[in-house]
PDB file of C-alpha atoms in Angstrom:
ATOM      1  CA  MET A   1     104.084  95.128 141.066  1.00 83.00           C
ATOM      2  CA  PRO A   2     100.959  94.704 138.892  1.00 86.00           C
ATOM      3  CA  PRO A   3     100.271  97.657 136.614  1.00 91.00           C
ATOM      4  CA  ALA A   4      97.741 100.204 137.819  1.00 91.00           C
ATOM      5  CA  PRO A   5      94.330 100.060 136.065  1.00 89.00           C
ATOM      6  CA  ARG A   6      94.961 103.394 134.345  1.00 93.00           C
ATOM      7  CA  THR A   7      98.353 102.219 133.092  1.00 94.00           C
ATOM      8  CA  LEU A   8      96.874  98.975 131.800  1.00 94.00           C
ATOM      9  CA  ALA A   9      94.026 100.840 130.058  1.00 95.00           C
ATOM     10  CA  LEU A  10      96.567 103.050 128.282  1.00 95.00           C
ATOM     11  CA  VAL A  11      99.191 100.433 127.424  1.00 96.00           C
ATOM     12  CA  THR A  12      96.854  97.711 126.125  1.00 97.00           C
ATOM     13  CA  PRO A  13      95.365  99.472 123.061  1.00 96.00           C
ATOM     14  CA  VAL A  14      98.715 101.060 122.212  1.00 97.00           C
ATOM     15  CA  ALA A  15     100.384  97.640 122.387  1.00 97.00           C
ATOM     16  CA  GLY A  16      97.607  96.191 120.224  1.00 97.00           C
ATOM     17  CA  PHE A  17      98.090  98.885 117.616  1.00 97.00           C
ATOM     18  CA  LEU A  18     101.848  98.325 117.583  1.00 97.00           C
ATOM     19  CA  LEU A  19     101.430  94.541 117.393  1.00 97.00           C
ATOM     20  CA  GLY A  20      99.283  94.740 114.269  1.00 95.00           C
ATOM     21  CA  PHE A  21     101.151  97.570 112.546  1.00 96.00           C
ATOM     22  CA  LEU A  22     104.653  96.246 113.223  1.00 96.00           C
ATOM     23  CA  ASP A  23     103.543  92.734 112.304  1.00 95.00           C
ATOM     24  CA  PHE A  24     102.778  93.894 108.776  1.00 95.00           C
ATOM     25  CA  ILE A  25     106.081  95.768 108.582  1.00 95.00           C
ATOM     26  CA  TRP A  26     107.881  92.616 109.740  1.00 95.00           C
ATOM     27  CA  ILE A  27     106.222  90.493 107.066  1.00 92.00           C
ATOM     28  CA  LYS A  28     106.939  93.011 104.344  1.00 90.00           C
ATOM     29  CA  TRP A  29     110.587  93.820 105.031  1.00 92.00           C
ATOM     30  CA  VAL A  30     112.208  91.136 107.199  1.00 92.00           C
ATOM     31  CA  PRO A  31     113.950  88.476 105.086  1.00 89.00           C
ATOM     32  CA  TYR A  32     112.684  84.904 104.840  1.00 87.00           C
ATOM     33  CA  PRO A  33     112.567  82.623 106.834  1.00 86.00           C
ATOM     34  CA  PHE A  34     112.230  85.018 109.780  1.00 90.00           C
ATOM     35  CA  ALA A  35     109.462  86.916 107.972  1.00 90.00           C
ATOM     36  CA  GLU A  36     107.167  83.983 108.724  1.00 89.00           C
ATOM     37  CA  LEU A  37     107.203  84.961 112.402  1.00 90.00           C
ATOM     38  CA  GLY A  38     105.114  87.970 111.450  1.00 87.00           C
ATOM     39  CA  ASN A  39     102.518  85.833 109.728  1.00 82.00           C
ATOM     40  CA  SER A  40     102.275  83.642 112.812  1.00 90.00           C
ATOM     41  CA  THR A  41      99.308  82.878 115.043  1.00 91.00           C
ATOM     42  CA  ALA A  42     101.825  81.654 117.637  1.00 94.00           C
ATOM     43  CA  THR A  43     103.493  85.071 117.785  1.00 95.00           C
ATOM     44  CA  TRP A  44     100.173  86.801 118.463  1.00 96.00           C
ATOM     45  CA  ALA A  45      99.171  84.207 121.051  1.00 96.00           C
ATOM     46  CA  VAL A  46     102.460  84.664 122.887  1.00 97.00           C
ATOM     47  CA  ALA A  47     101.970  88.443 122.784  1.00 97.00           C
ATOM     48  CA  ALA A  48      98.672  87.914 124.633  1.00 97.00           C
ATOM     49  CA  PHE A  49     100.462  85.618 127.075  1.00 98.00           C
ATOM     50  CA  ALA A  50     103.175  88.231 127.657  1.00 97.00           C
ATOM     51  CA  LEU A  51     100.549  90.845 128.457  1.00 97.00           C
ATOM     52  CA  GLY A  52      98.925  88.490 130.957  1.00 97.00           C
ATOM     53  CA  TRP A  53     102.350  87.834 132.472  1.00 97.00           C
ATOM     54  CA  TRP A  54     102.846  91.596 132.857  1.00 96.00           C
ATOM     55  CA  VAL A  55      99.412  91.991 134.466  1.00 96.00           C
ATOM     56  CA  ARG A  56     100.604  89.440 137.047  1.00 93.00           C
ATOM     57  CA  THR A  57      97.393  89.084 139.073  1.00 91.00           C
ATOM     58  CA  GLY A  58      93.690  88.983 138.243  1.00 93.00           C
ATOM     59  CA  ALA A  59      92.727  86.420 135.629  1.00 94.00           C
ATOM     60  CA  LEU A  60      89.693  88.404 134.474  1.00 96.00           C
ATOM     61  CA  ARG A  61      91.715  91.599 134.101  1.00 96.00           C
ATOM     62  CA  ALA A  62      94.378  89.748 132.112  1.00 96.00           C
ATOM     63  CA  ALA A  63      91.770  88.088 129.888  1.00 97.00           C
ATOM     64  CA  VAL A  64      90.107  91.401 129.059  1.00 97.00           C
ATOM     65  CA  ALA A  65      93.419  93.152 128.410  1.00 97.00           C
ATOM     66  CA  ALA A  66      94.756  90.370 126.174  1.00 97.00           C
ATOM     67  CA  THR A  67      91.473  90.255 124.257  1.00 97.00           C
ATOM     68  CA  VAL A  68      91.595  94.009 123.631  1.00 97.00           C
ATOM     69  CA  LEU A  69      95.225  93.657 122.543  1.00 97.00           C
ATOM     70  CA  LEU A  70      94.405  91.100 119.848  1.00 97.00           C
ATOM     71  CA  ILE A  71      91.178  92.756 118.684  1.00 97.00           C
ATOM     72  CA  VAL A  72      92.934  96.110 118.189  1.00 97.00           C
ATOM     73  CA  ALA A  73      95.851  94.413 116.426  1.00 96.00           C
ATOM     74  CA  VAL A  74      93.648  93.126 113.588  1.00 95.00           C
ATOM     75  CA  PRO A  75      92.467  96.485 112.154  1.00 95.00           C
ATOM     76  CA  SER A  76      95.898  97.931 112.888  1.00 96.00           C
ATOM     77  CA  TYR A  77      97.449  95.256 110.663  1.00 95.00           C
ATOM     78  CA  TYR A  78      95.091  96.085 107.795  1.00 94.00           C
ATOM     79  CA  LEU A  79      95.623  99.808 108.330  1.00 95.00           C
ATOM     80  CA  ALA A  80      99.356  99.237 107.868  1.00 94.00           C
ATOM     81  CA  ALA A  81      98.617  97.268 104.689  1.00 93.00           C
ATOM     82  CA  ALA A  82      96.538 100.171 103.387  1.00 93.00           C
ATOM     83  CA  LEU A  83      99.121 102.833 104.229  1.00 93.00           C
ATOM     84  CA  LEU A  84     102.244 100.949 103.177  1.00 91.00           C
ATOM     85  CA  GLN A  85     100.980  98.757 100.354  1.00 90.00           C
ATOM     86  CA  GLY A  86      97.900 100.541  99.059  1.00 88.00           C
ATOM     87  CA  ASP A  87      95.417  97.854 100.105  1.00 85.00           C
ATOM     88  CA  ASP A  88      91.733  98.700 100.368  1.00 87.00           C
ATOM     89  CA  LEU A  89      90.748  99.991 103.815  1.00 87.00           C
ATOM     90  CA  ALA A  90      87.386  98.260 103.440  1.00 87.00           C
ATOM     91  CA  VAL A  91      89.080  94.975 104.336  1.00 89.00           C
ATOM     92  CA  ILE A  92      89.129  96.153 107.974  1.00 89.00           C
ATOM     93  CA  ALA A  93      85.384  95.478 108.166  1.00 87.00           C
ATOM     94  CA  ALA A  94      85.445  92.383 105.932  1.00 90.00           C
ATOM     95  CA  PRO A  95      84.088  89.069 107.281  1.00 91.00           C
ATOM     96  CA  SER A  96      87.620  87.631 107.390  1.00 88.00           C
ATOM     97  CA  SER A  97      88.755  90.487 109.640  1.00 91.00           C
ATOM     98  CA  LEU A  98      85.784  90.012 111.946  1.00 93.00           C
ATOM     99  CA  LEU A  99      86.576  86.302 112.090  1.00 91.00           C
ATOM    100  CA  TRP A 100      90.156  87.036 113.136  1.00 92.00           C
ATOM    101  CA  MET A 101      88.841  89.380 115.830  1.00 94.00           C
ATOM    102  CA  ALA A 102      86.581  86.580 117.070  1.00 94.00           C
ATOM    103  CA  PHE A 103      89.595  84.273 117.234  1.00 92.00           C
ATOM    104  CA  GLY A 104      91.331  87.103 119.099  1.00 94.00           C
ATOM    105  CA  VAL A 105      88.674  86.958 121.799  1.00 96.00           C
ATOM    106  CA  LEU A 106      89.250  83.239 122.290  1.00 94.00           C
ATOM    107  CA  ALA A 107      93.047  83.499 122.221  1.00 95.00           C
ATOM    108  CA  GLY A 108      93.025  86.583 124.432  1.00 96.00           C
ATOM    109  CA  VAL A 109      91.049  84.853 127.142  1.00 97.00           C
ATOM    110  CA  VAL A 110      93.102  81.642 127.048  1.00 97.00           C
ATOM    111  CA  PHE A 111      96.567  83.167 126.792  1.00 97.00           C
ATOM    112  CA  GLY A 112      95.883  86.217 128.924  1.00 97.00           C
ATOM    113  CA  VAL A 113      94.784  83.999 131.806  1.00 97.00           C
ATOM    114  CA  ALA A 114      97.738  81.684 131.129  1.00 97.00           C
ATOM    115  CA  GLY A 115     100.120  84.608 131.584  1.00 97.00           C
ATOM    116  CA  VAL A 116      98.774  85.133 135.101  1.00 97.00           C
ATOM    117  CA  TRP A 117      98.638  81.426 135.921  1.00 97.00           C
ATOM    118  CA  ALA A 118     102.271  80.973 134.883  1.00 96.00           C
ATOM    119  CA  ARG A 119     103.254  82.996 137.952  1.00 94.00           C
ATOM    120  CA  THR A 120     101.407  80.645 140.301  1.00 93.00           C
ATOM    121  CA  SER A 121     102.175  77.049 141.265  1.00 91.00           C
ATOM    122  CA  GLY A 122     100.669  73.583 140.844  1.00 93.00           C
ATOM    123  CA  TRP A 123      98.792  72.362 137.782  1.00 95.00           C
ATOM    124  CA  ARG A 124      97.826  75.881 136.697  1.00 96.00           C
ATOM    125  CA  ALA A 125     101.473  76.876 136.344  1.00 96.00           C
ATOM    126  CA  VAL A 126     102.253  73.696 134.403  1.00 97.00           C
ATOM    127  CA  VAL A 127      99.407  74.187 131.915  1.00 97.00           C
ATOM    128  CA  ALA A 128     100.115  77.905 131.607  1.00 97.00           C
ATOM    129  CA  THR A 129     103.792  77.292 130.908  1.00 97.00           C
ATOM    130  CA  ALA A 130     102.895  74.630 128.350  1.00 97.00           C
ATOM    131  CA  LEU A 131     100.554  76.844 126.312  1.00 97.00           C
ATOM    132  CA  PRO A 132     103.040  79.317 124.749  1.00 96.00           C
ATOM    133  CA  VAL A 133     105.417  76.406 124.122  1.00 97.00           C
ATOM    134  CA  ALA A 134     102.655  74.370 122.498  1.00 96.00           C
ATOM    135  CA  VAL A 135     101.665  77.050 119.985  1.00 96.00           C
ATOM    136  CA  PHE A 136     105.175  77.187 118.567  1.00 96.00           C
ATOM    137  CA  VAL A 137     105.478  73.401 118.513  1.00 96.00           C
ATOM    138  CA  GLU A 138     102.108  73.248 116.749  1.00 95.00           C
ATOM    139  CA  GLU A 139     103.297  75.758 114.182  1.00 94.00           C
ATOM    140  CA  ALA A 140     106.485  73.732 113.696  1.00 95.00           C
ATOM    141  CA  LEU A 141     104.344  70.660 112.978  1.00 93.00           C
ATOM    142  CA  ARG A 142     102.424  72.593 110.341  1.00 91.00           C
ATOM    143  CA  PHE A 143     105.653  73.752 108.710  1.00 91.00           C
ATOM    144  CA  ALA A 144     106.919  70.164 108.760  1.00 92.00           C
ATOM    145  CA  GLY A 145     103.801  69.165 106.849  1.00 88.00           C
ATOM    146  CA  LYS A 146     104.450  71.934 104.327  1.00 87.00           C
ATOM    147  CA  ALA A 147     108.085  70.839 103.988  1.00 89.00           C
ATOM    148  CA  ARG A 148     106.976  67.339 103.018  1.00 87.00           C
ATOM    149  CA  THR A 149     104.884  68.827 100.211  1.00 87.00           C
ATOM    150  CA  GLY A 150     107.812  70.837  98.841  1.00 83.00           C
ATOM    151  CA  TYR A 151     107.217  74.213 100.534  1.00 81.00           C
ATOM    152  CA  PRO A 152     110.585  75.982 100.054  1.00 82.00           C
ATOM    153  CA  GLY A 153     112.628  76.546 103.181  1.00 83.00           C
ATOM    154  CA  ALA A 154     109.961  75.223 105.552  1.00 89.00           C
ATOM    155  CA  TRP A 155     112.493  73.216 107.555  1.00 92.00           C
ATOM    156  CA  TRP A 156     114.119  76.503 108.559  1.00 93.00           C
ATOM    157  CA  ASN A 157     110.809  77.579 110.047  1.00 93.00           C
ATOM    158  CA  VAL A 158     110.504  74.268 111.872  1.00 94.00           C
ATOM    159  CA  ALA A 159     113.900  74.919 113.466  1.00 95.00           C
ATOM    160  CA  ILE A 160     113.027  78.525 114.358  1.00 95.00           C
ATOM    161  CA  ASP A 161     109.699  77.579 115.934  1.00 96.00           C
ATOM    162  CA  LEU A 162     111.186  74.725 117.950  1.00 96.00           C
ATOM    163  CA  GLY A 163     113.991  77.006 119.085  1.00 97.00           C
ATOM    164  CA  LEU A 164     111.484  79.602 120.273  1.00 97.00           C
ATOM    165  CA  ALA A 165     109.457  76.891 122.020  1.00 97.00           C
ATOM    166  CA  ALA A 166     112.568  75.783 123.902  1.00 97.00           C
ATOM    167  CA  LEU A 167     113.414  79.388 124.786  1.00 97.00           C
ATOM    168  CA  LEU A 168     109.917  80.017 126.146  1.00 97.00           C
ATOM    169  CA  LEU A 169     110.063  76.824 128.177  1.00 96.00           C
ATOM    170  CA  GLU A 170     113.296  78.035 129.735  1.00 96.00           C
ATOM    171  CA  LEU A 171     112.093  81.589 130.367  1.00 96.00           C
ATOM    172  CA  VAL A 172     108.604  80.841 131.672  1.00 96.00           C
ATOM    173  CA  GLY A 173     109.272  77.618 133.556  1.00 94.00           C
ATOM    174  CA  ARG A 174     110.354  78.294 137.120  1.00 90.00           C
ATOM    175  CA  THR A 175     111.906  74.934 138.030  1.00 92.00           C
ATOM    176  CA  LEU A 176     113.393  71.997 136.155  1.00 94.00           C
ATOM    177  CA  ARG A 177     110.489  69.795 137.246  1.00 94.00           C
ATOM    178  CA  GLY A 178     107.995  72.419 136.100  1.00 94.00           C
ATOM    179  CA  ARG A 179     109.682  72.682 132.709  1.00 95.00           C
ATOM    180  CA  LEU A 180     109.678  68.924 132.223  1.00 96.00           C
ATOM    181  CA  LEU A 181     105.994  68.673 133.143  1.00 97.00           C
ATOM    182  CA  ALA A 182     105.152  71.622 130.881  1.00 97.00           C
ATOM    183  CA  ALA A 183     107.020  70.018 127.979  1.00 96.00           C
ATOM    184  CA  ALA A 184     105.067  66.807 128.499  1.00 96.00           C
ATOM    185  CA  VAL A 185     101.784  68.751 128.453  1.00 96.00           C
ATOM    186  CA  ALA A 186     102.800  70.947 125.509  1.00 96.00           C
ATOM    187  CA  LEU A 187     103.284  68.040 123.098  1.00 95.00           C
ATOM    188  CA  PRO A 188      99.698  66.694 123.162  1.00 94.00           C
ATOM    189  CA  LEU A 189      98.380  70.269 123.164  1.00 94.00           C
ATOM    190  CA  ALA A 190     100.401  70.927 120.005  1.00 94.00           C
ATOM    191  CA  VAL A 191      98.989  67.822 118.317  1.00 92.00           C
ATOM    192  CA  VAL A 192      95.440  68.836 119.231  1.00 91.00           C
ATOM    193  CA  GLY A 193      96.147  72.317 117.890  1.00 87.00           C
ATOM    194  CA  THR A 194      97.402  70.880 114.616  1.00 85.00           C
ATOM    195  CA  PHE A 195      94.185  68.901 114.139  1.00 85.00           C
ATOM    196  CA  ALA A 196      92.146  71.997 115.025  1.00 83.00           C
ATOM    197  CA  PHE A 197      93.961  74.116 112.410  1.00 78.00           C
ATOM    198  CA  THR A 198      93.486  71.366 109.842  1.00 74.00           C
ATOM    199  CA  ALA A 199      89.771  71.225 110.596  1.00 74.00           C
ATOM    200  CA  VAL A 200      89.335  75.005 110.382  1.00 70.00           C
ATOM    201  CA  GLY A 201      91.495  75.312 107.271  1.00 61.00           C
ATOM    202  CA  GLY A 202      89.854  72.349 105.615  1.00 46.00           C
TER     203      GLY A 202
END
């Protein structure tokens, strides 16, 4: 059953706070190479997807909830950095934080809706299943690029990301045919995402 509106309104900001706060804890204390999963745009995108999946029905409702999740997670992350590492709280309102919140709006809409679409059928289900797979494949491609420039241990992260992509394909895909189609869609999406990250980072 889809969550009641009151339940969703309560769970979403709490989940956002936990996502940001626990993400910082993960980065700070989980050993490498798994620590990189905390510092991962793919992890946050899949969290938005998972919330949309939980919402089950109502693309608009899922988009709003996933957007709130990611927006709340950003200041929560910096709050954890301030409390646990002594960072300046002013960074919460810094332009970089606001930029990440803006990206959170975009990712929340896309992946929140995808979480709902993944429960449907036809092309929407294929694209929706491909999206969470694609973000981990895209991240694996970026780590492969780092590995070629001598980034220590990056090939471990490539393996972890590809393993998670395969796991998501298995968990989200509902049929063998759907998984195969989603894999075929995920690969070009991952390449496009890699170029997009390069353009933004460059």
